[in-house]
Amino acid sequence: MKLKIAVLPGDGIGPEVTKQSVKVLKAIAERFDHDFEFEEAVVGAIAIDRTGDPLPYDTLELCKESDAVLFGAIGHPKYDNHPNAKTRPEQGLLRLRKELGLFANIRPVKAYNNLLEHSPLRPERIAGADLVIYRELTGGIYFGDKSTSEDGLTATDVCTYNVSEIERIAHLAFKAAEQRSKKLTLVDKANVLETSRLWRKTVTKLAEDYPDLELDFLFVDNAAMQMVINPKQFDVILTENMFGDILSDEASVIGGSIGLLASASTGLENALFEPIHGSFPQATGKGIANPVASILSAAMLLDHFNLTTEAKVVRKAVEESIALNICTQDINKNNHYSTEKVGDFLEGRISETENYQINDRNLNIGQMTII
Ligand code: IPM
Ligand code: MG
């Protein structure tokens, strides 16, 4: 398959982790005889430094003409404590989502058996948890009218949704549930918010088209509690933009490290793949960032183009690296494999030049071997 992939490494650890996922995608292209072409562009704080705009025209054009976007991270501390800054790196990502029409943000979360002890949640609560959040990404309070009164004492963010915005993502979530354990939970705040009542009405009506599925509802405050008490009850969660943002960060603790969580953002014509972690400025350039979230985002990219065998090969390599403890220090506290070394190992497994077999002997010596 021929694919043009726009690579937007962005800020902080974005470039280091994205480099590893490009490496992995090149190894896949080589092994399966695909033609992947990569082209880089700036976004976020680095783009503001260079051009004054967090999403320069050339970057947006490149994304529009590409089949997919591989995104790193954006954000820089110099903007975080300046609420008055007119231009912010995050605007680049938000505009990109809107301009590319990426209305569905898909965030899978699962507990890896080898990492249960890494989660702050009790192992017996999270063992077997495997869920996916379908977060609406181009509507709601993120994109409604915003204003501050002239005296600066009152600020307003409007939350708006219409039926078609709800329907298009709900269809995707229902279809995902059909492929999984046939259960969909709509998370809302229908006891308070008018927009949530529209979500409930619209999704309930749509559920008639999916008679085999079980649909239930949860208020977001309760969902936040259930996520840590009993995450195994969830399969597919469907929710609006802001609730999805918050719940997906919360759910990330199930996996043991936010450095493992990937995401896909899809629309009708474009698709973007990014780790859910941020730019992690404190770690920039130290070689300690976990590249797995970016690499699993690349696996989601492969799945998106129906390259399912290829995606499986990537995921299997990741599972092997975790089983062998070939992990960065967020997971492997005692022996620090660098971002690059983890990427090298995965690249080697995918190209089959790295002859690791998982067996007891390797598990025991795994920490010493591939430095
Ligand atoms: C995310 C991030 C973004 C969001 C920020 C960087 C604007 O937190 O992708 O979850 O709020 O959507
Ligand atoms: Mg977020």
GROMACS .gro file of C-alpha atoms and ligand atoms in nm:
model
  384
    1MET     CA    1   0.000   0.000   0.000
    2LYS     CA    2   0.116   0.350  -0.079
    3LEU     CA    3   0.062   0.602   0.199
    4LYS     CA    4   0.172   0.957   0.249
    5ILE     CA    5   0.215   1.030   0.618
    6ALA     CA    6   0.257   1.382   0.754
    7VAL     CA    7   0.481   1.375   1.060
    8LEU     CA    8   0.423   1.652   1.314
    9PRO     CA    9   0.666   1.588   1.601
   10GLY     CA   10   0.571   1.910   1.782
   11ASP     CA   11   0.718   2.004   2.120
   12GLY     CA   12   0.889   1.854   2.423
   13ILE     CA   13   0.929   1.477   2.397
   14GLY     CA   14   0.717   1.475   2.079
   15PRO     CA   15   1.017   1.457   1.841
   16GLU     CA   16   1.196   1.176   2.031
   17VAL     CA   17   0.895   0.947   2.054
   18THR     CA   18   0.775   1.021   1.701
   19LYS     CA   19   1.118   0.930   1.567
   20GLN     CA   20   1.069   0.580   1.712
   21SER     CA   21   0.724   0.533   1.560
   22VAL     CA   22   0.852   0.643   1.218
   23LYS     CA   23   1.128   0.385   1.259
   24VAL     CA   24   0.870   0.119   1.338
   25LEU     CA   25   0.652   0.217   1.042
   26LYS     CA   26   0.956   0.201   0.812
   27ALA     CA   27   1.032  -0.149   0.941
   28ILE     CA   28   0.671  -0.249   0.867
   29ALA     CA   29   0.688  -0.099   0.518
   30GLU     CA   30   1.008  -0.290   0.450
   31ARG     CA   31   0.880  -0.622   0.580
   32PHE     CA   32   0.538  -0.607   0.414
   33ASP     CA   33   0.648  -0.429   0.100
   34HIS     CA   34   0.453  -0.108   0.144
   35ASP     CA   35   0.545   0.233   0.017
   36PHE     CA   36   0.521   0.480   0.308
   37GLU     CA   37   0.637   0.834   0.241
   38PHE     CA   38   0.701   1.063   0.538
   39GLU     CA   39   0.711   1.441   0.539
   40GLU     CA   40   0.772   1.655   0.848
   41ALA     CA   41   0.620   1.988   0.949
   42VAL     CA   42   0.614   2.206   1.260
   43VAL     CA   43   0.323   2.254   1.499
   44GLY     CA   44   0.279   2.396   1.850
   45ALA     CA   45   0.532   2.606   2.043
   46ILE     CA   46   0.812   2.536   1.796
   47ALA     CA   47   0.588   2.662   1.516
   48ILE     CA   48   0.507   2.978   1.714
   49ASP     CA   49   0.881   3.037   1.761
   50ARG     CA   50   0.947   2.995   1.391
   51THR     CA   51   0.641   3.150   1.231
   52GLY     CA   52   0.426   3.311   1.499
   53ASP     CA   53   0.149   3.061   1.427
   54PRO     CA   54   0.099   2.728   1.613
   55LEU     CA   55  -0.050   2.577   1.296
   56PRO     CA   56   0.128   2.736   0.997
   57TYR     CA   57  -0.041   2.728   0.659
   58ASP     CA   58   0.217   2.485   0.513
   59THR     CA   59   0.164   2.240   0.797
   60LEU     CA   60  -0.211   2.239   0.750
   61GLU     CA   61  -0.178   2.198   0.373
   62LEU     CA   62   0.062   1.906   0.419
   63CYS     CA   63  -0.185   1.737   0.657
   64LYS     CA   64  -0.473   1.791   0.415
   65GLU     CA   65  -0.289   1.635   0.123
   66SER     CA   66  -0.158   1.340   0.327
   67ASP     CA   67  -0.338   1.014   0.394
   68ALA     CA   68  -0.265   1.034   0.766
   69VAL     CA   69  -0.096   1.249   1.028
   70LEU     CA   70   0.144   1.114   1.288
   71PHE     CA   71   0.141   1.366   1.570
   72GLY     CA   72   0.385   1.395   1.863
   73ALA     CA   73   0.290   1.637   2.139
   74ILE     CA   74   0.245   2.009   2.189
   75GLY     CA   75   0.286   2.249   2.476
   76HIS     CA   76   0.560   2.445   2.644
   77PRO     CA   77   0.587   2.566   3.005
   78LYS     CA   78   0.646   2.922   2.891
   79TYR     CA   79   0.277   2.940   2.794
   80ASP     CA   80   0.127   2.745   3.083
   81ASN     CA   81   0.139   3.021   3.341
   82HIS     CA   82   0.035   3.297   3.106
   83PRO     CA   83  -0.343   3.288   3.080
   84ASN     CA   84  -0.329   3.611   2.881
   85ALA     CA   85  -0.106   3.477   2.603
   86LYS     CA   86  -0.296   3.541   2.282
   87THR     CA   87  -0.127   3.263   2.090
   88ARG     CA   88  -0.091   2.923   2.255
   89PRO     CA   89   0.053   2.595   2.124
   90GLU     CA   90  -0.270   2.405   2.204
   91GLN     CA   91  -0.459   2.622   1.955
   92GLY     CA   92  -0.255   2.450   1.685
   93LEU     CA   93  -0.392   2.108   1.777
   94LEU     CA   94  -0.748   2.229   1.825
   95ARG     CA   95  -0.750   2.406   1.489
   96LEU     CA   96  -0.596   2.103   1.321
   97ARG     CA   97  -0.872   1.880   1.460
   98LYS     CA   98  -1.138   2.124   1.342
   99GLU     CA   99  -0.985   2.191   1.000
  100LEU     CA  100  -0.940   1.821   0.927
  101GLY     CA  101  -1.287   1.741   1.063
  102LEU     CA  102  -1.153   1.486   1.310
  103PHE     CA  103  -1.472   1.439   1.507
  104ALA     CA  104  -1.399   1.099   1.661
  105ASN     CA  105  -1.120   1.050   1.909
  106ILE     CA  106  -1.065   0.685   1.992
  107ARG     CA  107  -0.866   0.600   2.305
  108PRO     CA  108  -0.817   0.234   2.395
  109VAL     CA  109  -0.711   0.147   2.750
  110LYS     CA  110  -0.609  -0.191   2.877
  111ALA     CA  111  -0.433  -0.343   3.174
  112TYR     CA  112  -0.123  -0.539   3.072
  113ASN     CA  113  -0.080  -0.843   3.295
  114ASN     CA  114   0.289  -0.773   3.342
  115LEU     CA  115   0.223  -0.418   3.455
  116LEU     CA  116  -0.061  -0.460   3.704
  117GLU     CA  117   0.169  -0.361   3.990
  118HIS     CA  118   0.254  -0.032   3.819
  119SER     CA  119  -0.095   0.107   3.847
  120PRO     CA  120  -0.192   0.299   4.161
  121LEU     CA  121  -0.513   0.093   4.148
  122ARG     CA  122  -0.528  -0.251   4.307
  123PRO     CA  123  -0.423  -0.528   4.066
  124GLU     CA  124  -0.738  -0.732   4.127
  125ARG     CA  125  -0.950  -0.433   4.029
  126ILE     CA  126  -0.780  -0.370   3.698
  127ALA     CA  127  -0.672  -0.719   3.582
  128GLY     CA  128  -0.861  -0.788   3.261
  129ALA     CA  129  -0.978  -0.429   3.210
  130ASP     CA  130  -1.000  -0.352   2.840
  131LEU     CA  131  -1.206  -0.058   2.722
  132VAL     CA  132  -1.216   0.207   2.456
  133ILE     CA  133  -1.333   0.565   2.485
  134TYR     CA  134  -1.504   0.729   2.189
  135ARG     CA  135  -1.467   1.100   2.258
  136GLU     CA  136  -1.638   1.359   2.037
  137LEU     CA  137  -1.358   1.592   1.932
  138THR     CA  138  -1.477   1.891   1.732
  139GLY     CA  139  -1.775   2.022   1.927
  140GLY     CA  140  -1.897   2.108   2.274
  141ILE     CA  141  -1.747   2.359   2.511
  142TYR     CA  142  -1.408   2.343   2.339
  143PHE     CA  143  -1.542   2.505   2.026
  144GLY     CA  144  -1.843   2.710   2.141
  145ASP     CA  145  -1.843   3.090   2.160
  146LYS     CA  146  -1.596   3.227   2.412
  147SER     CA  147  -1.592   3.571   2.563
  148THR     CA  148  -1.471   3.781   2.850
  149SER     CA  149  -1.663   4.090   2.953
  150GLU     CA  150  -1.502   4.429   2.905
  151ASP     CA  151  -1.437   4.472   3.274
  152GLY     CA  152  -1.264   4.134   3.273
  153LEU     CA  153  -1.482   4.007   3.557
  154THR     CA  154  -1.697   3.757   3.369
  155ALA     CA  155  -1.602   3.487   3.122
  156THR     CA  156  -1.823   3.257   2.917
  157ASP     CA  157  -1.768   2.932   2.724
  158VAL     CA  158  -2.072   2.804   2.540
  159CYS     CA  159  -2.137   2.430   2.501
  160THR     CA  160  -2.337   2.342   2.189
  161TYR     CA  161  -2.413   2.013   2.013
  162ASN     CA  162  -2.645   1.928   1.730
  163VAL     CA  163  -2.800   1.594   1.639
  164SER     CA  164  -2.577   1.523   1.341
  165GLU     CA  165  -2.260   1.583   1.543
  166ILE     CA  166  -2.384   1.331   1.799
  167GLU     CA  167  -2.505   1.078   1.544
  168ARG     CA  168  -2.184   1.055   1.342
  169ILE     CA  169  -1.966   0.961   1.638
  170ALA     CA  170  -2.238   0.748   1.799
  171HIS     CA  171  -2.251   0.532   1.484
  172LEU     CA  172  -1.877   0.470   1.509
  173ALA     CA  173  -1.905   0.381   1.877
  174PHE     CA  174  -2.196   0.142   1.811
  175LYS     CA  175  -1.998  -0.025   1.532
  176ALA     CA  176  -1.699  -0.064   1.763
  177ALA     CA  177  -1.924  -0.217   2.029
  178GLU     CA  178  -2.054  -0.467   1.773
  179GLN     CA  179  -1.696  -0.587   1.721
  180ARG     CA  180  -1.626  -0.603   2.093
  181SER     CA  181  -1.842  -0.724   2.381
  182LYS     CA  182  -2.159  -0.555   2.252
  183LYS     CA  183  -2.192  -0.305   2.531
  184LEU     CA  184  -2.196   0.072   2.502
  185THR     CA  185  -2.207   0.321   2.786
  186LEU     CA  186  -2.304   0.680   2.716
  187VAL     CA  187  -2.145   0.913   2.970
  188ASP     CA  188  -2.321   1.246   3.016
  189LYS     CA  189  -2.466   1.486   3.269
  190ALA     CA  190  -2.827   1.461   3.159
  191ASN     CA  191  -2.953   1.548   3.506
  192VAL     CA  192  -2.818   1.901   3.457
  193LEU     CA  193  -2.715   1.983   3.101
  194GLU     CA  194  -2.942   2.041   2.803
  195THR     CA  195  -2.670   1.921   2.563
  196SER     CA  196  -2.647   1.594   2.758
  197ARG     CA  197  -3.023   1.544   2.727
  198LEU     CA  198  -2.987   1.583   2.351
  199TRP     CA  199  -2.707   1.324   2.354
  200ARG     CA  200  -2.924   1.078   2.548
  201LYS     CA  201  -3.227   1.126   2.324
  202THR     CA  202  -3.023   1.098   2.004
  203VAL     CA  203  -2.820   0.795   2.111
  204THR     CA  204  -3.127   0.614   2.247
  205LYS     CA  205  -3.301   0.658   1.912
  206LEU     CA  206  -2.994   0.543   1.720
  207ALA     CA  207  -2.969   0.232   1.937
  208GLU     CA  208  -3.280   0.099   1.759
  209ASP     CA  209  -3.052   0.036   1.458
  210TYR     CA  210  -2.828  -0.183   1.674
  211PRO     CA  211  -3.070  -0.426   1.843
  212ASP     CA  212  -2.797  -0.668   1.954
  213LEU     CA  213  -2.622  -0.409   2.165
  214GLU     CA  214  -2.673  -0.323   2.527
  215LEU     CA  215  -2.683   0.053   2.583
  216ASP     CA  216  -2.654   0.203   2.927
  217PHE     CA  217  -2.606   0.551   3.067
  218LEU     CA  218  -2.390   0.694   3.339
  219PHE     CA  219  -2.358   1.047   3.474
  220VAL     CA  220  -2.003   1.167   3.434
  221ASP     CA  221  -1.938   1.214   3.806
  222ASN     CA  222  -2.044   0.856   3.873
  223ALA     CA  223  -1.847   0.734   3.568
  224ALA     CA  224  -1.533   0.898   3.708
  225MET     CA  225  -1.580   0.702   4.030
  226GLN     CA  226  -1.668   0.375   3.855
  227MET     CA  227  -1.356   0.404   3.642
  228VAL     CA  228  -1.137   0.351   3.946
  229ILE     CA  229  -1.369   0.123   4.145
  230ASN     CA  230  -1.453  -0.124   3.870
  231PRO     CA  231  -1.313  -0.042   3.525
  232LYS     CA  232  -1.390  -0.395   3.404
  233GLN     CA  233  -1.758  -0.305   3.376
  234PHE     CA  234  -1.678  -0.083   3.073
  235ASP     CA  235  -1.633  -0.185   2.714
  236VAL     CA  236  -1.708   0.104   2.477
  237ILE     CA  237  -1.765   0.445   2.634
  238LEU     CA  238  -1.919   0.720   2.423
  239THR     CA  239  -1.900   1.075   2.545
  240GLU     CA  240  -1.871   1.442   2.454
  241ASN     CA  241  -1.550   1.637   2.414
  242MET     CA  242  -1.473   1.769   2.762
  243PHE     CA  243  -1.593   1.462   2.955
  244GLY     CA  244  -1.385   1.243   2.722
  245ASP     CA  245  -1.076   1.454   2.781
  246ILE     CA  246  -1.103   1.414   3.157
  247LEU     CA  247  -1.213   1.049   3.167
  248SER     CA  248  -0.941   0.934   2.928
  249ASP     CA  249  -0.666   1.082   3.146
  250GLU     CA  250  -0.824   0.915   3.446
  251ALA     CA  251  -0.853   0.581   3.264
  252SER     CA  252  -0.487   0.599   3.169
  253VAL     CA  253  -0.384   0.498   3.522
  254ILE     CA  254  -0.526   0.151   3.451
  255GLY     CA  255  -0.250   0.083   3.201
  256GLY     CA  256   0.023   0.155   3.454
  257SER     CA  257   0.177   0.441   3.258
  258ILE     CA  258   0.034   0.720   3.048
  259GLY     CA  259   0.333   0.647   2.825
  260LEU     CA  260   0.149   0.347   2.683
  261LEU     CA  261  -0.174   0.504   2.566
  262ALA     CA  262  -0.236   0.565   2.201
  263SER     CA  263  -0.515   0.741   2.020
  264ALA     CA  264  -0.666   0.786   1.677
  265SER     CA  265  -0.870   1.085   1.568
  266THR     CA  266  -1.072   1.022   1.259
  267GLY     CA  267  -1.302   1.215   1.030
  268LEU     CA  268  -1.454   1.151   0.691
  269GLU     CA  269  -1.138   1.224   0.496
  270ASN     CA  270  -0.848   1.256   0.734
  271ALA     CA  271  -0.705   1.074   1.031
  272LEU     CA  272  -0.450   1.168   1.292
  273PHE     CA  273  -0.266   0.942   1.533
  274GLU     CA  274  -0.111   1.066   1.856
  275PRO     CA  275  -0.006   0.944   2.199
  276ILE     CA  276  -0.239   1.075   2.466
  277HIS     CA  277   0.048   1.197   2.685
  278GLY     CA  278   0.157   1.557   2.653
  279SER     CA  279   0.490   1.719   2.576
  280PHE     CA  280   0.646   1.630   2.918
  281PRO     CA  281   0.893   1.922   2.906
  282GLN     CA  282   1.096   1.803   3.207
  283ALA     CA  283   1.197   1.491   3.014
  284THR     CA  284   1.280   1.658   2.685
  285GLY     CA  285   1.606   1.542   2.531
  286LYS     CA  286   1.688   1.305   2.817
  287GLY     CA  287   1.604   0.987   2.628
  288ILE     CA  288   1.369   0.871   2.905
  289ALA     CA  289   1.034   0.923   2.735
  290ASN     CA  290   0.834   0.610   2.664
  291PRO     CA  291   0.793   0.573   2.286
  292VAL     CA  292   0.528   0.300   2.316
  293ALA     CA  293   0.224   0.533   2.313
  294SER     CA  294   0.346   0.682   1.987
  295ILE     CA  295   0.429   0.338   1.847
  296LEU     CA  296   0.086   0.202   1.940
  297SER     CA  297  -0.064   0.510   1.774
  298ALA     CA  298   0.125   0.404   1.462
  299ALA     CA  299  -0.038   0.060   1.504
  300MET     CA  300  -0.377   0.234   1.509
  301LEU     CA  301  -0.274   0.407   1.186
  302LEU     CA  302  -0.207   0.067   1.029
  303ASP     CA  303  -0.544  -0.063   1.149
  304HIS     CA  304  -0.714   0.244   1.006
  305PHE     CA  305  -0.593   0.142   0.658
  306ASN     CA  306  -0.697  -0.220   0.720
  307LEU     CA  307  -0.336  -0.329   0.757
  308THR     CA  308  -0.444  -0.548   1.047
  309THR     CA  309  -0.167  -0.808   1.025
  310GLU     CA  310   0.089  -0.528   1.029
  311ALA     CA  311  -0.078  -0.365   1.329
  312LYS     CA  312  -0.076  -0.700   1.511
  313VAL     CA  313   0.295  -0.741   1.447
  314VAL     CA  314   0.358  -0.402   1.609
  315ARG     CA  315   0.139  -0.480   1.910
  316LYS     CA  316   0.297  -0.820   1.955
  317ALA     CA  317   0.644  -0.663   1.955
  318VAL     CA  318   0.527  -0.414   2.218
  319GLU     CA  319   0.385  -0.693   2.435
  320GLU     CA  320   0.713  -0.880   2.407
  321SER     CA  321   0.911  -0.575   2.507
  322ILE     CA  322   0.691  -0.536   2.813
  323ALA     CA  323   0.720  -0.905   2.901
  324LEU     CA  324   1.100  -0.879   2.871
  325ASN     CA  325   1.103  -0.553   3.066
  326ILE     CA  326   1.270  -0.373   2.778
  327CYS     CA  327   1.101  -0.055   2.887
  328THR     CA  328   1.179   0.305   2.969
  329GLN     CA  329   1.208   0.411   3.331
  330ASP     CA  330   0.840   0.496   3.382
  331ILE     CA  331   0.793   0.117   3.379
  332ASN     CA  332   1.133  -0.033   3.441
  333LYS     CA  333   1.262   0.150   3.747
  334ASN     CA  334   1.583  -0.048   3.783
  335ASN     CA  335   1.725  -0.063   3.440
  336HIS     CA  336   1.667   0.228   3.212
  337TYR     CA  337   1.636   0.146   2.851
  338SER     CA  338   1.639   0.470   2.660
  339THR     CA  339   1.366   0.587   2.424
  340GLU     CA  340   1.595   0.498   2.136
  341LYS     CA  341   1.683   0.150   2.270
  342VAL     CA  342   1.319   0.057   2.315
  343GLY     CA  343   1.255   0.178   1.958
  344ASP     CA  344   1.555  -0.022   1.833
  345PHE     CA  345   1.429  -0.337   2.002
  346LEU     CA  346   1.081  -0.300   1.853
  347GLU     CA  347   1.223  -0.223   1.510
  348GLY     CA  348   1.441  -0.533   1.537
  349ARG     CA  349   1.150  -0.755   1.639
  350ILE     CA  350   0.940  -0.626   1.352
  351SER     CA  351   1.217  -0.672   1.097
  352GLU     CA  352   1.286  -1.011   1.253
  353THR     CA  353   1.651  -0.925   1.291
  354GLU     CA  354   1.609  -0.932   1.668
  355ASN     CA  355   1.581  -1.300   1.749
  356TYR     CA  356   1.425  -1.275   2.087
  357GLN     CA  357   1.188  -1.550   2.183
  358ILE     CA  358   0.996  -1.508   2.501
  359ASN     CA  359   1.105  -1.787   2.730
  360ASP     CA  360   1.207  -1.809   3.091
  361ARG     CA  361   1.571  -1.767   3.016
  362ASN     CA  362   1.522  -1.444   2.827
  363LEU     CA  363   1.283  -1.314   3.087
  364ASN     CA  364   1.554  -1.362   3.347
  365ILE     CA  365   1.835  -1.212   3.151
  366GLY     CA  366   1.625  -0.969   2.954
  367GLN     CA  367   1.745  -0.665   3.144
  368MET     CA  368   2.109  -0.715   3.063
  369THR     CA  369   2.108  -0.809   2.702
  370ILE     CA  370   1.997  -0.545   2.462
  371ILE     CA  371   2.181  -0.232   2.562
  372IPM     C1  372  -0.588   1.592   2.474
  372IPM     C2  373  -0.526   1.719   2.526
  372IPM     C3  374  -0.582   1.837   2.448
  372IPM     C4  375  -0.730   1.842   2.473
  372IPM     C5  376  -0.514   1.970   2.478
  372IPM     C6  377  -0.365   1.964   2.454
  372IPM     C7  378  -0.575   2.084   2.401
  372IPM     O1  379  -0.548   1.731   2.663
  372IPM     O2  380  -0.570   1.562   2.355
  372IPM     O3  381  -0.653   1.522   2.550
  372IPM     O4  382  -0.776   1.899   2.574
  372IPM     O5  383  -0.804   1.788   2.392
  373MG      MG  384  -0.641   1.561   2.751
   0.00000   0.00000   0.00000
